[in-house]
XYZ file of C-alpha atoms in Angstrom:
325
model
C -20.978 -57.170 34.621
C -21.886 -53.913 36.341
C -18.862 -54.312 38.640
C -16.540 -54.644 35.625
C -18.023 -51.528 34.024
C -17.649 -49.571 37.246
C -14.031 -50.697 37.578
C -13.366 -49.691 33.965
C -14.836 -46.209 34.535
C -13.028 -45.796 37.849
C -9.584 -46.689 36.495
C -7.910 -44.026 34.328
C -7.360 -44.756 30.663
C -3.893 -46.296 30.338
C -3.048 -44.275 27.244
C -3.666 -40.959 29.045
C -0.589 -41.558 31.254
C 1.549 -43.030 28.491
C 1.279 -40.152 25.973
C 4.329 -38.082 27.062
C 6.592 -41.088 27.504
C 6.971 -42.197 23.881
C 8.145 -38.709 22.918
C 10.814 -38.637 25.618
C 11.832 -42.216 24.958
C 11.895 -41.562 21.223
C 14.120 -38.503 21.703
C 16.544 -40.438 23.896
C 16.670 -43.278 21.383
C 17.246 -40.803 18.569
C 20.125 -39.123 20.433
C 21.640 -42.476 21.373
C 21.342 -43.788 17.814
C 22.775 -40.658 16.167
C 25.119 -39.542 18.946
C 28.076 -39.036 16.591
C 26.003 -36.833 14.298
C 24.979 -34.716 17.286
C 28.620 -34.495 18.362
C 29.500 -33.201 14.891
C 26.733 -30.620 15.266
C 28.225 -29.158 18.474
C 30.905 -26.974 16.753
C 28.266 -25.457 14.444
C 25.917 -24.690 17.328
C 28.833 -23.274 19.337
C 29.843 -21.060 16.392
C 26.394 -19.511 16.104
C 26.010 -19.110 19.859
C 29.405 -17.431 20.284
C 29.663 -15.339 17.125
C 26.015 -14.701 16.190
C 23.842 -14.721 19.318
C 26.237 -13.660 22.095
C 27.203 -10.371 20.318
C 23.502 -9.462 20.220
C 23.797 -8.672 23.929
C 25.938 -5.715 22.919
C 22.944 -4.140 21.157
C 22.021 -2.700 24.544
C 24.545 0.123 23.998
C 22.126 1.564 21.417
C 20.097 2.663 24.445
C 23.088 3.890 26.426
C 25.716 6.606 26.204
C 28.514 4.071 25.869
C 32.005 4.932 27.124
C 35.056 2.692 27.248
C 35.854 3.768 30.785
C 32.408 2.860 32.113
C 31.882 -0.320 30.090
C 28.556 -1.603 28.812
C 26.978 -2.132 32.235
C 28.259 1.100 33.730
C 27.324 3.422 30.875
C 24.425 5.826 31.305
C 20.973 4.872 29.991
C 19.665 7.408 27.454
C 16.641 5.539 26.077
C 15.784 6.390 22.468
C 18.085 9.397 22.249
C 20.323 7.894 19.553
C 17.345 6.759 17.480
C 15.883 10.283 17.559
C 19.275 11.672 16.561
C 19.465 9.147 13.750
C 16.042 9.953 12.339
C 16.705 13.695 12.509
C 20.072 13.462 10.746
C 20.115 14.550 7.068
C 22.835 11.959 6.379
C 20.530 9.134 7.459
C 18.031 9.555 4.645
C 20.818 9.884 2.080
C 22.538 6.646 3.111
C 19.173 4.874 3.437
C 18.203 5.935 -0.088
C 21.566 4.865 -1.524
C 21.457 1.499 0.261
C 17.944 0.718 -0.949
C 18.554 1.924 -4.511
C 21.759 -0.080 -4.949
C 20.041 -3.168 -3.544
C 17.045 -2.684 -5.834
C 19.372 -2.350 -8.837
C 21.215 -5.502 -7.776
C 17.983 -7.487 -7.373
C 16.393 -6.286 -10.625
C 19.485 -6.709 -12.815
C 21.620 -9.159 -10.843
C 19.205 -11.701 -9.355
C 18.011 -13.136 -12.711
C 21.559 -13.585 -14.077
C 22.418 -16.814 -12.161
C 19.063 -18.275 -13.245
C 19.809 -17.461 -16.873
C 23.338 -18.888 -16.596
C 22.014 -22.100 -15.036
C 19.445 -22.497 -17.825
C 22.111 -21.945 -20.488
C 24.588 -24.316 -18.849
C 21.904 -26.965 -18.554
C 21.507 -26.885 -22.344
C 25.217 -27.484 -22.993
C 25.659 -31.118 -24.005
C 29.479 -31.226 -24.148
C 30.425 -32.037 -20.542
C 34.071 -30.988 -20.918
C 33.178 -27.585 -22.318
C 30.462 -27.223 -19.689
C 32.930 -27.815 -16.829
C 35.388 -25.290 -18.271
C 32.687 -22.618 -18.494
C 31.506 -23.372 -14.946
C 35.028 -23.067 -13.539
C 35.570 -19.765 -15.326
C 32.315 -18.461 -13.895
C 33.212 -19.567 -10.353
C 36.721 -18.027 -10.263
C 35.752 -14.384 -9.438
C 33.925 -15.543 -6.306
C 37.216 -16.714 -4.779
C 39.066 -13.461 -5.491
C 39.141 -10.813 -2.782
C 37.287 -7.579 -3.456
C 40.555 -5.741 -2.837
C 42.088 -7.540 -5.826
C 38.922 -7.263 -7.917
C 38.710 -3.561 -7.111
C 42.231 -3.064 -8.437
C 41.347 -4.974 -11.612
C 38.180 -2.913 -12.113
C 40.035 0.370 -11.544
C 42.656 -0.681 -14.070
C 40.110 -1.733 -16.693
C 38.043 1.439 -16.308
C 40.889 3.933 -16.028
C 40.165 6.959 -18.300
C 43.791 7.152 -19.438
C 45.120 3.569 -19.550
C 42.016 1.388 -19.179
C 41.058 -1.127 -21.856
C 37.393 -0.075 -21.826
C 38.116 3.581 -22.564
C 40.758 2.603 -25.119
C 38.140 0.628 -27.064
C 35.541 3.386 -26.718
C 37.976 6.047 -27.915
C 39.680 4.200 -30.780
C 36.762 2.026 -31.801
C 33.860 4.453 -31.487
C 35.533 7.854 -31.294
C 34.135 8.571 -27.816
C 35.790 10.726 -25.187
C 37.145 8.930 -22.078
C 34.520 8.280 -19.402
C 35.359 8.499 -15.694
C 33.228 5.485 -14.769
C 34.155 5.372 -11.080
C 34.099 9.142 -10.579
C 30.771 9.828 -12.270
C 27.588 9.685 -10.117
C 25.638 8.271 -13.077
C 28.082 5.543 -14.079
C 29.208 4.476 -10.603
C 25.991 2.544 -9.704
C 26.147 0.835 -13.111
C 29.708 -0.313 -12.460
C 28.760 -1.382 -8.944
C 25.954 -3.649 -10.213
C 28.037 -5.074 -13.078
C 31.011 -5.818 -10.818
C 28.678 -7.505 -8.326
C 27.254 -9.696 -11.083
C 30.770 -10.586 -12.251
C 31.787 -11.546 -8.721
C 28.816 -13.642 -7.554
C 26.595 -14.664 -10.478
C 28.656 -17.713 -11.415
C 28.796 -19.007 -7.858
C 25.048 -18.632 -7.368
C 24.380 -20.808 -10.409
C 25.440 -23.829 -8.319
C 22.154 -23.763 -6.390
C 20.052 -23.521 -9.529
C 22.056 -26.232 -11.289
C 21.476 -28.515 -8.297
C 17.749 -27.765 -8.425
C 17.639 -28.499 -12.162
C 19.278 -31.898 -11.676
C 16.384 -32.814 -9.371
C 13.807 -32.481 -12.147
C 12.488 -35.812 -13.459
C 14.116 -36.510 -16.886
C 10.941 -38.294 -17.990
C 9.218 -34.921 -18.133
C 11.651 -33.801 -20.836
C 11.227 -37.054 -22.735
C 7.454 -36.689 -22.671
C 7.750 -33.070 -23.822
C 10.019 -34.053 -26.735
C 7.581 -36.767 -27.772
C 4.847 -34.115 -27.845
C 6.993 -31.972 -30.133
C 8.109 -29.362 -27.588
C 11.300 -27.495 -28.477
C 14.058 -26.483 -26.067
C 12.583 -23.079 -25.288
C 9.219 -24.662 -24.594
C 10.838 -27.254 -22.308
C 12.668 -24.517 -20.406
C 9.485 -22.493 -19.953
C 7.123 -25.332 -19.035
C 9.443 -27.774 -17.223
C 12.756 -26.278 -16.087
C 11.512 -22.954 -14.730
C 8.546 -24.477 -12.837
C 10.932 -27.132 -11.500
C 13.243 -24.554 -9.900
C 10.525 -22.082 -8.944
C 10.611 -23.048 -5.259
C 14.402 -22.560 -5.166
C 14.030 -19.133 -6.773
C 11.389 -18.208 -4.193
C 13.546 -19.228 -1.212
C 16.622 -17.404 -2.516
C 14.548 -14.312 -3.222
C 13.267 -14.353 0.370
C 16.828 -14.607 1.667
C 17.926 -11.825 -0.673
C 15.247 -9.548 0.764
C 16.924 -9.903 4.145
C 19.961 -8.070 2.750
C 18.046 -5.129 1.302
C 19.309 -3.002 4.186
C 22.795 -4.517 4.163
C 24.711 -3.794 0.970
C 27.978 -5.124 2.348
C 31.207 -3.238 2.969
C 34.171 -4.499 0.949
C 32.832 -3.860 -2.554
C 31.510 -0.407 -1.684
C 34.652 0.604 0.204
C 36.997 -0.511 -2.584
C 35.082 1.219 -5.388
C 34.005 4.292 -3.409
C 35.670 7.710 -3.664
C 34.838 11.263 -2.573
C 33.569 12.224 -6.043
C 30.620 9.806 -5.821
C 29.727 9.888 -2.129
C 26.291 11.262 -2.958
C 25.380 7.904 -4.563
C 27.973 5.575 -2.991
C 27.732 6.357 0.720
C 25.664 3.559 2.279
C 24.851 2.295 5.766
C 27.930 0.056 6.083
C 30.427 2.777 5.093
C 28.608 5.329 7.251
C 28.808 2.989 10.256
C 32.540 2.499 9.596
C 33.134 6.231 9.347
C 31.013 7.302 12.318
C 31.659 4.281 14.534
C 35.368 3.610 14.109
C 36.705 6.950 12.926
C 34.485 9.238 15.022
C 34.031 6.793 17.947
C 30.226 7.103 18.070
C 29.535 3.506 19.074
C 26.070 3.962 20.553
C 24.863 5.984 17.573
C 26.066 3.448 15.004
C 24.734 0.556 17.094
C 21.311 2.205 16.976
C 21.654 2.406 13.190
C 22.660 -1.279 13.019
C 19.688 -2.283 15.187
C 17.335 -0.284 12.959
C 18.885 -1.985 9.927
C 18.373 -5.459 11.395
C 14.740 -4.824 12.354
C 13.875 -3.576 8.862
C 15.640 -6.591 7.343
C 13.620 -8.949 9.553
C 10.382 -7.229 8.530
C 11.296 -7.562 4.853
C 12.061 -11.287 5.209
C 8.784 -11.979 7.025
C 6.795 -9.943 4.499
C 8.437 -11.588 1.489
C 7.947 -15.031 2.999
C 4.253 -14.248 3.431
C 3.920 -13.009 -0.153
C 5.638 -16.120 -1.534
C 3.298 -18.397 0.437
C 0.284 -16.455 -0.819
C 1.529 -17.107 -4.361
C 1.405 -20.840 -3.676
C 5.104 -21.540 -3.042
C 6.760 -22.941 0.052
C 8.424 -20.278 2.160
C 11.175 -20.570 4.740
C 8.669 -21.614 7.418
């Protein structure tokens, strides 16, 4: 008996050597079983590696005095020179303020609109009418900002625009230069952004609403709850996690207002409120050939965006919702 116990203590536990193997074997089995799915994943991975991660190597020119003749590797190292120049530039704080303000306006006034549209569409019982409304809401998303900008300029023209025609003949008001007025330009920017993207964003919320258990609505109706009460106590809590995730993602773009919409609607009369990081990078980088300086600005923009995403994800998790990770 004592010999058997000694042999048992002397020999290593069989499971201690077998622990890593099931993981490796399981991974190989998984790849072999789903090999065609992994093959379909290769183009997506290649896209992100080539067009998203590989260009990040070029961020090194933010720390160099980049010249075409010398190339990225041959250009002179200057350390944080471009970042110091950026932070000491009076233009930097103006474009930073404009970028943040326009994004805040878009979040405050634009972010709730797709939620409201999804809630309203969910209450429409006529499926044919519902599909027509959805298609009409989706159409602007597929129109280029160049075309939409022309439509907006035509509608808001002080001499021939429909909006000013109605204001003048219907209310006796003088024509308003909406796109040349520093007060009205941000309003038009936010409204045009809502027109362009609100309908498309309702798709995500509509999909989340369809995942709510219909029995919850039946139980609420049996208890005498009206439609508004059902929306408040069932629908909104049911899509709360989706709202939280999309809000986190939206925070990542607080430093990136985009380029096309701003560039199409922008003019010299409203540069004090319409000049943002993207248009400044275009002007200084491509027109004035200051590649290192604008790369430093882009790197600063990305770092701040990452910090905002991490912070918002943390706040959402503290509020009891599931974050991105």
